[in-house]
PDB file of C-alpha atoms in Angstrom:
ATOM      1  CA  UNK A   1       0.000   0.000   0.000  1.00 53.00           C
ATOM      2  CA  UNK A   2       1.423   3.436  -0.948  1.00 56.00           C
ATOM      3  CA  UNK A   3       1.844   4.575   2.961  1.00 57.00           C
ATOM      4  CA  UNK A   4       4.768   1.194   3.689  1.00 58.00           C
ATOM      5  CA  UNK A   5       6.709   2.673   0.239  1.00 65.00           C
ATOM      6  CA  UNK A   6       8.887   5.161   0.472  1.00 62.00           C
ATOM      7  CA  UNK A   7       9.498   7.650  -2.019  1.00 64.00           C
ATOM      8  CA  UNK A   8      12.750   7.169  -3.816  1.00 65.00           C
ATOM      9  CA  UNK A   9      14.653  10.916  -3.806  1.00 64.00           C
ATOM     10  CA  UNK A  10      18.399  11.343  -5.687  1.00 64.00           C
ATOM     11  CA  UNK A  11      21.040  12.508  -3.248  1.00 55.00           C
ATOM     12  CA  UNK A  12      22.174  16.132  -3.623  1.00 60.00           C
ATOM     13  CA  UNK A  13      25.539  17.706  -3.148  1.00 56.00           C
ATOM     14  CA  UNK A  14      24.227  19.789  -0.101  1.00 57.00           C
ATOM     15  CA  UNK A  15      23.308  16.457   1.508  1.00 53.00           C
ATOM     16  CA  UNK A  16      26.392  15.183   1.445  1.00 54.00           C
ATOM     17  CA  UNK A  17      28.443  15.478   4.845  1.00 54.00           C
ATOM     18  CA  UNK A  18      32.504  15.662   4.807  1.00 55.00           C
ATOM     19  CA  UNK A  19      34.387  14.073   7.610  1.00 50.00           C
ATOM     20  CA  UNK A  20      36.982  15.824   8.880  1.00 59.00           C
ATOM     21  CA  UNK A  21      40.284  14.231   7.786  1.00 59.00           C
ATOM     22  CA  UNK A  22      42.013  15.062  11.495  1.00 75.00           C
ATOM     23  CA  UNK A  23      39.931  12.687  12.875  1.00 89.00           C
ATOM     24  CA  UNK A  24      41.532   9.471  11.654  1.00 92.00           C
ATOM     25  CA  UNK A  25      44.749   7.920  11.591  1.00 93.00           C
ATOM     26  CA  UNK A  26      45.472   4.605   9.601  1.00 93.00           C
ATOM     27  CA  UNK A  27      48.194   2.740  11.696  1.00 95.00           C
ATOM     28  CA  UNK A  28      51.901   2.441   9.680  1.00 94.00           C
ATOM     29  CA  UNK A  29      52.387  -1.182  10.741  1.00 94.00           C
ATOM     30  CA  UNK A  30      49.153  -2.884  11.005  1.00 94.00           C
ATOM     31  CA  UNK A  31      46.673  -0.407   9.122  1.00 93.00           C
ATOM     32  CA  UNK A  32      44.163   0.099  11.480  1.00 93.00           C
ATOM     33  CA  UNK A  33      42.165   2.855  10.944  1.00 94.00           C
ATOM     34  CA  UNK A  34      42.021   4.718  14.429  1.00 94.00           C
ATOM     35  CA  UNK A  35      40.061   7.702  15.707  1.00 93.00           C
ATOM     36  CA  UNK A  36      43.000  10.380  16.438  1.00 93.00           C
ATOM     37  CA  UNK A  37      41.318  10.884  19.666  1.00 94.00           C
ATOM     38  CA  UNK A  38      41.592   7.195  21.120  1.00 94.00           C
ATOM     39  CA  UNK A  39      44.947   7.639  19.818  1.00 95.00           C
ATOM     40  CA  UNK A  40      46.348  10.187  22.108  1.00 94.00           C
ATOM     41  CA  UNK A  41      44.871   8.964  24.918  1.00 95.00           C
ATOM     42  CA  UNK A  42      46.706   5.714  24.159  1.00 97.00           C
ATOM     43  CA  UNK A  43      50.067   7.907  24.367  1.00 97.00           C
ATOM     44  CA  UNK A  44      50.166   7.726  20.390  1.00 97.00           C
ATOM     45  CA  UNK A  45      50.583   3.599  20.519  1.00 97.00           C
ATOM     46  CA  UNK A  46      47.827   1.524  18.206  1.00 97.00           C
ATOM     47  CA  UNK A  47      45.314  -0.105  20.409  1.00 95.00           C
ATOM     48  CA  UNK A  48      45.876  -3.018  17.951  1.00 95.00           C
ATOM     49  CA  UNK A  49      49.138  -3.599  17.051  1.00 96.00           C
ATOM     50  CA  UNK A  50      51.112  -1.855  19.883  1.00 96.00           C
ATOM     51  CA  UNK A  51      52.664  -0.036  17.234  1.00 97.00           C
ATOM     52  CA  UNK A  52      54.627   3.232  18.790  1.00 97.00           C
ATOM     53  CA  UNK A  53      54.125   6.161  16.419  1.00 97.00           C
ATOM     54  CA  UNK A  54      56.402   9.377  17.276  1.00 96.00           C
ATOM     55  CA  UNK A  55      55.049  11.471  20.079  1.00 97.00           C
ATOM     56  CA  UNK A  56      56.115  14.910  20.225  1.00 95.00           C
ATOM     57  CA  UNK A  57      57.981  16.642  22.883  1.00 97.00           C
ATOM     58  CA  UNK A  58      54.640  17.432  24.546  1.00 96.00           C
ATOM     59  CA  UNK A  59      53.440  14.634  25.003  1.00 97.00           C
ATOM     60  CA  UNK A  60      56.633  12.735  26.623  1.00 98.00           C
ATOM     61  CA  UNK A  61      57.115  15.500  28.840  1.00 98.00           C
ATOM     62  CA  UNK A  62      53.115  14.964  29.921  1.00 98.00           C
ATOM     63  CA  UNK A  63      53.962  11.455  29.741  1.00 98.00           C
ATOM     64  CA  UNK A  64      57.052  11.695  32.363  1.00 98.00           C
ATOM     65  CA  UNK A  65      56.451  14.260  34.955  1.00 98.00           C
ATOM     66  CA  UNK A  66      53.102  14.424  37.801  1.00 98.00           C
ATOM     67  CA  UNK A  67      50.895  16.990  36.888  1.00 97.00           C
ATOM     68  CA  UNK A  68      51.696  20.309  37.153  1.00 97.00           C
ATOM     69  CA  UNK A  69      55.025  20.143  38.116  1.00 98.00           C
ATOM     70  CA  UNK A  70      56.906  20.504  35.435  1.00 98.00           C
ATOM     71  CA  UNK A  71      59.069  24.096  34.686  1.00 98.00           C
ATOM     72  CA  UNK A  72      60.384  24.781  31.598  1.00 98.00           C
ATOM     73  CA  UNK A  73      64.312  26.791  31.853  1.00 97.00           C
ATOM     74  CA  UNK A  74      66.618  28.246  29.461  1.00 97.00           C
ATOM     75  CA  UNK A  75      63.387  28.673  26.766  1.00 94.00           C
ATOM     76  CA  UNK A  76      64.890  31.938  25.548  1.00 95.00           C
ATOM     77  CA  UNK A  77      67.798  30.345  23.956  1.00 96.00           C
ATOM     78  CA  UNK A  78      67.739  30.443  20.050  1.00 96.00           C
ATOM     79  CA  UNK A  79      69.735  29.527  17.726  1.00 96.00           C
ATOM     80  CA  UNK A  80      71.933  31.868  15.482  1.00 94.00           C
ATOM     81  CA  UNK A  81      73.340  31.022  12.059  1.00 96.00           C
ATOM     82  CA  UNK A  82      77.954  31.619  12.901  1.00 93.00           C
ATOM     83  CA  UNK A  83      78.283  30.200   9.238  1.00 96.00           C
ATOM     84  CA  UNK A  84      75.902  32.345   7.146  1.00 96.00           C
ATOM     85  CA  UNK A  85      74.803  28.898   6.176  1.00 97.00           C
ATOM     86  CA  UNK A  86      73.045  28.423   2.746  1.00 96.00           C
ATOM     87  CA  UNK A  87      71.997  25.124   1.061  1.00 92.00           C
ATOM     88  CA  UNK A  88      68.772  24.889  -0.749  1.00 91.00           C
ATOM     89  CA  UNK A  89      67.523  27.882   1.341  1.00 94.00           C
ATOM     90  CA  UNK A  90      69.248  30.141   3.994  1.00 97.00           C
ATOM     91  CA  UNK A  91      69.664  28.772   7.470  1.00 97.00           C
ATOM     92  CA  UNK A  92      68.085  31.619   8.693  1.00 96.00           C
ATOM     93  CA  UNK A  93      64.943  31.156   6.727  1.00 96.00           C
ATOM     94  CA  UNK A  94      65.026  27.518   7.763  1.00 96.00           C
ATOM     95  CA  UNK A  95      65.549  28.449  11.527  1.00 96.00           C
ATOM     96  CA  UNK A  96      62.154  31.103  11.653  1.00 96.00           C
ATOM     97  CA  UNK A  97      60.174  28.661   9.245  1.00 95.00           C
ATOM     98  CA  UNK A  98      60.547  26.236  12.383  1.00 96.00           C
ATOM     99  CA  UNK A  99      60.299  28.396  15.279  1.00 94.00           C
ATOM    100  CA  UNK A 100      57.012  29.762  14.232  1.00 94.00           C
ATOM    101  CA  UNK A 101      55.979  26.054  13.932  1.00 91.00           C
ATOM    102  CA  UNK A 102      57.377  25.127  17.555  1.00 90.00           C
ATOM    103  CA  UNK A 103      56.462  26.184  21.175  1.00 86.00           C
ATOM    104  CA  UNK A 104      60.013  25.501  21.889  1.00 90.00           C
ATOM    105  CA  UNK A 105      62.137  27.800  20.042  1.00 92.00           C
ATOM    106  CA  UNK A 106      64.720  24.912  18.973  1.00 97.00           C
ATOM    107  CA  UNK A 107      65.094  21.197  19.071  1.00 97.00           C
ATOM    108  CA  UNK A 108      64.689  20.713  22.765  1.00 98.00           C
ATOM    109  CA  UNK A 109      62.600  21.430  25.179  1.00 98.00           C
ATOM    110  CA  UNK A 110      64.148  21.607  29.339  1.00 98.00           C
ATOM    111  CA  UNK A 111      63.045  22.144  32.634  1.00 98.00           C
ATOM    112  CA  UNK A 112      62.560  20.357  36.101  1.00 98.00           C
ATOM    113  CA  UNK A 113      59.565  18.531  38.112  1.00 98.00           C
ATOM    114  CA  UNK A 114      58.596  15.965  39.700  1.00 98.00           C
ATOM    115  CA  UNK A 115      58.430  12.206  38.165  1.00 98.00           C
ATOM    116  CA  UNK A 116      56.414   9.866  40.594  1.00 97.00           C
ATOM    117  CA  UNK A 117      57.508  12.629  43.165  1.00 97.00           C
ATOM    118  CA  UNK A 118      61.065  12.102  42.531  1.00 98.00           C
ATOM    119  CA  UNK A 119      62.659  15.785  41.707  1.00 98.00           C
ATOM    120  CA  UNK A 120      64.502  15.253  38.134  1.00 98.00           C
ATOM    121  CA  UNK A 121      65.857  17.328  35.759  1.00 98.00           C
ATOM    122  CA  UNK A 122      64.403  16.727  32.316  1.00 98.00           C
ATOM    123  CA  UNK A 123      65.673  16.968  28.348  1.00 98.00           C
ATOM    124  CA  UNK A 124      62.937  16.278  25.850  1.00 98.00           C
ATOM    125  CA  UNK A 125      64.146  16.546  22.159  1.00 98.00           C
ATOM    126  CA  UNK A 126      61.341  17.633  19.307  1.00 96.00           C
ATOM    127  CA  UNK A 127      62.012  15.718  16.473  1.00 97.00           C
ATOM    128  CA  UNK A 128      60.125  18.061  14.276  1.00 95.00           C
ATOM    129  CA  UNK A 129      62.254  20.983  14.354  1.00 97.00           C
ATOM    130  CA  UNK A 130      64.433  20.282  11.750  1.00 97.00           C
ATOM    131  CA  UNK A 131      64.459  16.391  12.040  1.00 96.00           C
ATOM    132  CA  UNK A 132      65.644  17.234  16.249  1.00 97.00           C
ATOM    133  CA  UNK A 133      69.224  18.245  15.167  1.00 97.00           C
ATOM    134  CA  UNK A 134      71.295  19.035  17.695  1.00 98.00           C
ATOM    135  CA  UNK A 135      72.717  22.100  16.905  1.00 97.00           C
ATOM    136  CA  UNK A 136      74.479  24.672  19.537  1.00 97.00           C
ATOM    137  CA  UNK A 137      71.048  25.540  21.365  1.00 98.00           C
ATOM    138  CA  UNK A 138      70.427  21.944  21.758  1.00 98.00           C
ATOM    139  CA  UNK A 139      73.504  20.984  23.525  1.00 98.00           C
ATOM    140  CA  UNK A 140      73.658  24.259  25.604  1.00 98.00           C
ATOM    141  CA  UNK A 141      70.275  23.591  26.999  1.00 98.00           C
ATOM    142  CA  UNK A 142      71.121  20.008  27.845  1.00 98.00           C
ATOM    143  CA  UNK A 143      74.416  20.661  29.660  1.00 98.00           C
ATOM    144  CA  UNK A 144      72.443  23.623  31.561  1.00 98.00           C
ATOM    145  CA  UNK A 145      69.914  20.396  32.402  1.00 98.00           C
ATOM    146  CA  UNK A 146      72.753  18.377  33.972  1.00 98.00           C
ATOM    147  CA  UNK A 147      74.615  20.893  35.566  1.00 98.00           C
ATOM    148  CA  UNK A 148      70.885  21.907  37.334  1.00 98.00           C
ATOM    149  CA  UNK A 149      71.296  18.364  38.580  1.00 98.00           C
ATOM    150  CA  UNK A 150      74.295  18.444  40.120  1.00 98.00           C
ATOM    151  CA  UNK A 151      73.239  21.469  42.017  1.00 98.00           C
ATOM    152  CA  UNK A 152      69.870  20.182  43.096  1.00 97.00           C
ATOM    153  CA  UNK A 153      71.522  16.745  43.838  1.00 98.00           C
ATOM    154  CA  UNK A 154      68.293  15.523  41.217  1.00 98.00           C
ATOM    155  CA  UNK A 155      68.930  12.864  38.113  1.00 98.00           C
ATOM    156  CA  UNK A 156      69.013  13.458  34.909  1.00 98.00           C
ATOM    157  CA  UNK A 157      66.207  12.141  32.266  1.00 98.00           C
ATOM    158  CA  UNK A 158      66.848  12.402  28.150  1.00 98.00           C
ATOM    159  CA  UNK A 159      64.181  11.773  25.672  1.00 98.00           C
ATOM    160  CA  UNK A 160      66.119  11.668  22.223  1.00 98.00           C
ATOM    161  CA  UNK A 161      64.645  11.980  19.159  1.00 98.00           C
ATOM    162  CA  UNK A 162      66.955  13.078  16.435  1.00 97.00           C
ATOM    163  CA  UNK A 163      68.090  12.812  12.902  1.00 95.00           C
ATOM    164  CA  UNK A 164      71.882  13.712  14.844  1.00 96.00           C
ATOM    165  CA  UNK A 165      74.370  17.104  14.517  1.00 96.00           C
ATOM    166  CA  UNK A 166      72.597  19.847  12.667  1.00 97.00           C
ATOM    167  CA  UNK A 167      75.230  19.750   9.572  1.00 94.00           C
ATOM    168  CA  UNK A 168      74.709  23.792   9.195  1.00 96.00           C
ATOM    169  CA  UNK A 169      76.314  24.894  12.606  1.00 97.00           C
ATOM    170  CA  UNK A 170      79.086  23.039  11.342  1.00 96.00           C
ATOM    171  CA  UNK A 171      81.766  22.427  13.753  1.00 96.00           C
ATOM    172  CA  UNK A 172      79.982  24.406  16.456  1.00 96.00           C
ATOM    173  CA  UNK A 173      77.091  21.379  16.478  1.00 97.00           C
ATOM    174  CA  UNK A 174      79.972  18.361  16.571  1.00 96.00           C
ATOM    175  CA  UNK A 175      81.685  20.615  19.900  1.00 97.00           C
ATOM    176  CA  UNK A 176      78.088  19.916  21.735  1.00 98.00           C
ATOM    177  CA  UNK A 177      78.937  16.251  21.717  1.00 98.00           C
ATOM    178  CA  UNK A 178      82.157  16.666  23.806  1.00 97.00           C
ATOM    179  CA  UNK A 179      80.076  19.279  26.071  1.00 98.00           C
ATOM    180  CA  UNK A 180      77.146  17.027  27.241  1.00 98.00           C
ATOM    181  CA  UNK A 181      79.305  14.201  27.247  1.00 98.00           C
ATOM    182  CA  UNK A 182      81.571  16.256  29.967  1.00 98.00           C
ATOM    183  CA  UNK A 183      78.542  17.407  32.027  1.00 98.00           C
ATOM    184  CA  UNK A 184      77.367  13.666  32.176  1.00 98.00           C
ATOM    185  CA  UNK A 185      80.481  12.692  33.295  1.00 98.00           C
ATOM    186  CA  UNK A 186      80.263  15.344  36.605  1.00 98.00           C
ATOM    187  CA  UNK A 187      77.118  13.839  37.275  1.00 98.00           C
ATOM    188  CA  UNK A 188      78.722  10.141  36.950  1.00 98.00           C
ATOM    189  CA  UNK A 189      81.320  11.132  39.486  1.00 98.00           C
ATOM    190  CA  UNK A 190      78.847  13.144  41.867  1.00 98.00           C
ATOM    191  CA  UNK A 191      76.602   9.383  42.151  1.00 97.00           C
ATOM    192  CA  UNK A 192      73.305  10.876  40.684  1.00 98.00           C
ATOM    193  CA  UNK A 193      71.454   8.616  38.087  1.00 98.00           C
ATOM    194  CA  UNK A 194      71.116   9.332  34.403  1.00 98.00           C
ATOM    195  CA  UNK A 195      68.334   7.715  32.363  1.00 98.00           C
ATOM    196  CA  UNK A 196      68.675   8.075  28.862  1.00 98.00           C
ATOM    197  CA  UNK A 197      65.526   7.129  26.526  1.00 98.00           C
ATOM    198  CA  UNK A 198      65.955   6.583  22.976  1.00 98.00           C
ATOM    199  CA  UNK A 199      63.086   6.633  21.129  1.00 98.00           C
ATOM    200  CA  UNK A 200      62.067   6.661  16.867  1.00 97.00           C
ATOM    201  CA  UNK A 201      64.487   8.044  15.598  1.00 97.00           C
ATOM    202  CA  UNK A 202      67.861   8.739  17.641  1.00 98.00           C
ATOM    203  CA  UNK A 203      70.600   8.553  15.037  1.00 97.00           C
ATOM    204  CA  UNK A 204      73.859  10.475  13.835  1.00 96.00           C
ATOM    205  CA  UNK A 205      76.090  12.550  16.807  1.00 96.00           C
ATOM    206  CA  UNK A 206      72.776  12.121  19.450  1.00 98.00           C
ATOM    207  CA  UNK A 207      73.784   8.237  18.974  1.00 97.00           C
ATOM    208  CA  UNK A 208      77.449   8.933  19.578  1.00 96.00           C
ATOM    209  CA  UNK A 209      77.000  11.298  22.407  1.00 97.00           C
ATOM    210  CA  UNK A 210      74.665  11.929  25.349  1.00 98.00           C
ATOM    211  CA  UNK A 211      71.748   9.021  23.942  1.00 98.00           C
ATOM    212  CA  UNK A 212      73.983   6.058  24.853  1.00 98.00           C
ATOM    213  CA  UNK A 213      75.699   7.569  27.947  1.00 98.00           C
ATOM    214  CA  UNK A 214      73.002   6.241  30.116  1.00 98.00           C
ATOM    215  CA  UNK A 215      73.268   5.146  33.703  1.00 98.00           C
ATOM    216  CA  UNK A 216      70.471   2.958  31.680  1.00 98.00           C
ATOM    217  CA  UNK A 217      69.531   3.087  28.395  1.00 98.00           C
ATOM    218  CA  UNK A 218      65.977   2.615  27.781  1.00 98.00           C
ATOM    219  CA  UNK A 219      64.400   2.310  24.308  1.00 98.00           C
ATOM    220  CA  UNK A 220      60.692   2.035  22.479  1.00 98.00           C
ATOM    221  CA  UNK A 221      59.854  -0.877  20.757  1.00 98.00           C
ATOM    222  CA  UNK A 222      61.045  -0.704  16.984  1.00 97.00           C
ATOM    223  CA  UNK A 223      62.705   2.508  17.297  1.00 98.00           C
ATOM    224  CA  UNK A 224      65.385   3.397  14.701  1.00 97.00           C
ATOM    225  CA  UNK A 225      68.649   4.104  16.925  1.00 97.00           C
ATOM    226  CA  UNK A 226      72.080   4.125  15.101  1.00 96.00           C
ATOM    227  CA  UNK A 227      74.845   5.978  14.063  1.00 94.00           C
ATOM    228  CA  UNK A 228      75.229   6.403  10.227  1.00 90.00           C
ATOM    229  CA  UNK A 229      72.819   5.303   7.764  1.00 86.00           C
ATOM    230  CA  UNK A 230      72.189   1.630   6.281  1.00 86.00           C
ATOM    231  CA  UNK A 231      73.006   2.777   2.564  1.00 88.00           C
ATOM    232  CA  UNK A 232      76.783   3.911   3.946  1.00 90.00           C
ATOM    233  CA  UNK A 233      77.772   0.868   6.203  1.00 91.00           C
ATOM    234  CA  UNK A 234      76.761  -1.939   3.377  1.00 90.00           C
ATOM    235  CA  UNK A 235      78.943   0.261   1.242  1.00 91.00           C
ATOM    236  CA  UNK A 236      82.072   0.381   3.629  1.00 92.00           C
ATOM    237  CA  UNK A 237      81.855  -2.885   4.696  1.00 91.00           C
ATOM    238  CA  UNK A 238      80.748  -4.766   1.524  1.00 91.00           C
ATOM    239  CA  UNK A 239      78.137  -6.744   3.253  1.00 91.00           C
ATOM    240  CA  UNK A 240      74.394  -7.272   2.885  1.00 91.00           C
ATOM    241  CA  UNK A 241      73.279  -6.162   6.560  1.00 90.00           C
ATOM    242  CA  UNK A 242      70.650  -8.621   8.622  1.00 91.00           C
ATOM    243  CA  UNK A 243      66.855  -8.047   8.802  1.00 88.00           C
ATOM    244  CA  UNK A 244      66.274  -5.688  11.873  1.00 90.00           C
ATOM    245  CA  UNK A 245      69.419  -3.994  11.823  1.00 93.00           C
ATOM    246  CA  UNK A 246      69.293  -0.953  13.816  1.00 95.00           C
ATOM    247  CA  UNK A 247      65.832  -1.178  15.368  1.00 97.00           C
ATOM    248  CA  UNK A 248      65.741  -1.525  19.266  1.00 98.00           C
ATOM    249  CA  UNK A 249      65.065  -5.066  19.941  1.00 97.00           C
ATOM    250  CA  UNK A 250      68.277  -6.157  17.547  1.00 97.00           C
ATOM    251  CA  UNK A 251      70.625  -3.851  19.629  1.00 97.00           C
ATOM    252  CA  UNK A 252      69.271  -5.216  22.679  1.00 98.00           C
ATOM    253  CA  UNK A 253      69.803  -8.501  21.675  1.00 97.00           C
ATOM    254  CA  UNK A 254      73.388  -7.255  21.271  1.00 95.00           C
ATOM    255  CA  UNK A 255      74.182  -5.195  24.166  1.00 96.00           C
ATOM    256  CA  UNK A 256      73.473  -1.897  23.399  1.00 96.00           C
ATOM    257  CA  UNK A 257      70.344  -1.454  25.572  1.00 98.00           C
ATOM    258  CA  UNK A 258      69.165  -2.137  28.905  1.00 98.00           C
ATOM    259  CA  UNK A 259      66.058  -2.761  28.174  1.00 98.00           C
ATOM    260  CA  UNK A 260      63.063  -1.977  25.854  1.00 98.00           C
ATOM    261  CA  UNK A 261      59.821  -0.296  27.672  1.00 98.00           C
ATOM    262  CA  UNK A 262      56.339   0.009  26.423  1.00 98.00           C
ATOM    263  CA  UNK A 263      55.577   3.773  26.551  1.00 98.00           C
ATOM    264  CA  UNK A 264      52.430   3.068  28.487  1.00 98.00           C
ATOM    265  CA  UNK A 265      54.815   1.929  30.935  1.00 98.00           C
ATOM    266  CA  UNK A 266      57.464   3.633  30.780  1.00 98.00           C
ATOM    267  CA  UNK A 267      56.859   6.311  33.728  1.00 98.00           C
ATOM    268  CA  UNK A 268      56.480   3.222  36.007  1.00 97.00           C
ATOM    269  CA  UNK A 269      59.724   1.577  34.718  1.00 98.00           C
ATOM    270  CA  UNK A 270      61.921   4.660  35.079  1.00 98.00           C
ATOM    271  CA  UNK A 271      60.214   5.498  38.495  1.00 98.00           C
ATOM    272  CA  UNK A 272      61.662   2.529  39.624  1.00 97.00           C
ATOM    273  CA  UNK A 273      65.336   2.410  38.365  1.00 98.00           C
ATOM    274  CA  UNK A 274      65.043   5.911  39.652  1.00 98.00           C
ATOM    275  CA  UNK A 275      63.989   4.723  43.396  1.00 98.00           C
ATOM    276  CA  UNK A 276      66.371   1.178  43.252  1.00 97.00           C
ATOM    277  CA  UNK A 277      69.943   3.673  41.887  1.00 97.00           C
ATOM    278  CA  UNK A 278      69.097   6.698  44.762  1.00 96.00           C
ATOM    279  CA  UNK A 279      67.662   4.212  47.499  1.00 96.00           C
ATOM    280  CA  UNK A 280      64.120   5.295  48.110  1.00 95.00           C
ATOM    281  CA  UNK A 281      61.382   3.764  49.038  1.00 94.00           C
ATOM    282  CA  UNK A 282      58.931   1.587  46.457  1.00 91.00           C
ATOM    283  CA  UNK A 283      56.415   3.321  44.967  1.00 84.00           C
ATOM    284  CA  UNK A 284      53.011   2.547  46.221  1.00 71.00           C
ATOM    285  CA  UNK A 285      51.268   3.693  42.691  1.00 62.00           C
ATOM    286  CA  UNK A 286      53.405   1.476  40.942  1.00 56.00           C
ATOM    287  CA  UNK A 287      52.917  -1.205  43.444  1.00 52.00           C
ATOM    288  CA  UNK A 288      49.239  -0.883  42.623  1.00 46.00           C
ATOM    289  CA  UNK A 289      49.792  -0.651  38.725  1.00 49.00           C
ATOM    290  CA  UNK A 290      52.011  -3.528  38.632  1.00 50.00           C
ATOM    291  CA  UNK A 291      49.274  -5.549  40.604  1.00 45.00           C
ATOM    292  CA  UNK A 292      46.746  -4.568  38.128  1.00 46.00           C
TER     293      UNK A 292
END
């Protein structure tokens, strides 16, 4: 009867309804497709694969330090161009182009708080401005971070993330591997703990330097952590290199880790290197967390 049928109308244009393209993010390893949203609130790892996509300095430094503790120093640092640096475009150019982008002014981001209560001092590196090259801000800010804990008496915690030296300071980046290398070894002598965390991708001078100084050397699973690229060590050594090679789990297989940490868990696991290297009592959250 003509009141069950209904009338059969073409779709128009202004019925269609765009989804925003934000909203979504298809997973690099398994393909999931994954509402951005659920995302972040899994710390940027796929609910189905466990896949660890990059976080940005943000959202490690959310990640590592309780609430509202956390103090950003030395953000007035910038960088300056002692070359006059040109290669497909000025330095200079490249060096505003990625400061307007940043809330951080350069490649790092520093400050102090409070991780599981424990005071630290804290390096996160921001892989997006300019591929988290350590130029001469970089390593300035990071010795000022160690040399902050010697004088609070506080570890030190570094997040690497870093394509390694920033080729246009020139000499004046490769110098900031012998500087945080001698402010880690003050806080070596003085007995206070340095964590190092190496996430995707910590390569180059970063590799050679401060990332693999670690009291402990914590990694992500399937991060990218080496020194020169793939493409240049099959050439100088003539050899086809294994499946793996350079990826987290292969160099902890090998000794160049301590130990590879689910992000999800990775405040827990450094709260309690942190409490077992300075003596403290067990943490009662993580007690509870690790009974869960």
């Amino acid at each position: 009867m003509a009141w069950f049928r209904k009338p059969k109308t073409r779709l128009q244009a202004a019925d269609r309804r765009d989804l925003p393209g934000e909203l979504w993010e298809k997973c690099p390893s398994c393909g999931e497709i994954v509402y951005r949203e659920k995302l972040r609130e899994n710390w940027n790892v796929c609910p189905n694969c466990g896949h660890h996509l990059r976080l940005g300095a943000d959202g490690y430094v959310q990640l590592l330090t309780d609430e509202g503790t956390f103090r950003e120093t030395d953000k007035e640092l910038r960088s300056a161009d002692p070359l006059g640096f040109v290669d497909l475009k000025p330095y200079r150019d490249r060096l505003a182009a990625a400061e307007r982008k940043s809330a951080y002014g350069d490649a790092v981001v520093t400050g102090d708080g409070r991780l599981d209560g424990i005071p630290v001092s804290l390096g996160v590196m921001d892989f997006s401005f300019i591929g988290g090259s350590m130029g001469s801000v970089v390593g300035e800010k990071l010795a000022r971070a160690g040399l902050r804990a010697l004088e609070n008496q506080s570890p030190l915690i570094i997040v690497s993330a870093s394509g390694g030296a920033r080729m246009m300071e020139g000499i004046f980046s490769l110098m900031q591997m012998a500087k945080t290398s001698a402010v880690l070894a003050q806080l070596d002598e003085a007995g206070l703990p340095y964590i190092s965390i190496l996430t995707d991708p910590t390569t180059g001078g970063v590799t050679a330097s401060y990332a693999m100084l670690g009291d402990v050397n914590l990694a992500e699973p399937g991060a990218l952590i080496g020194f020169a690229g793939p493409r240049v060590i099959e050439q100088t050594i003539k050899q086809e290199l294994p499946e793996g090679f350079q990826r987290a789990e292969f160099l902890l297989e090998f000794g160049m880790l301590d130990d590879i940490v689910d992000r999800r868990k990775m405040k827990a696991r450094v709260s309690q290197l942190l409490r077992h290297m300075m003596g403290l009592p067990a943490s009662e959250a993580l007690s509870v967390s690790e009974a869960a």
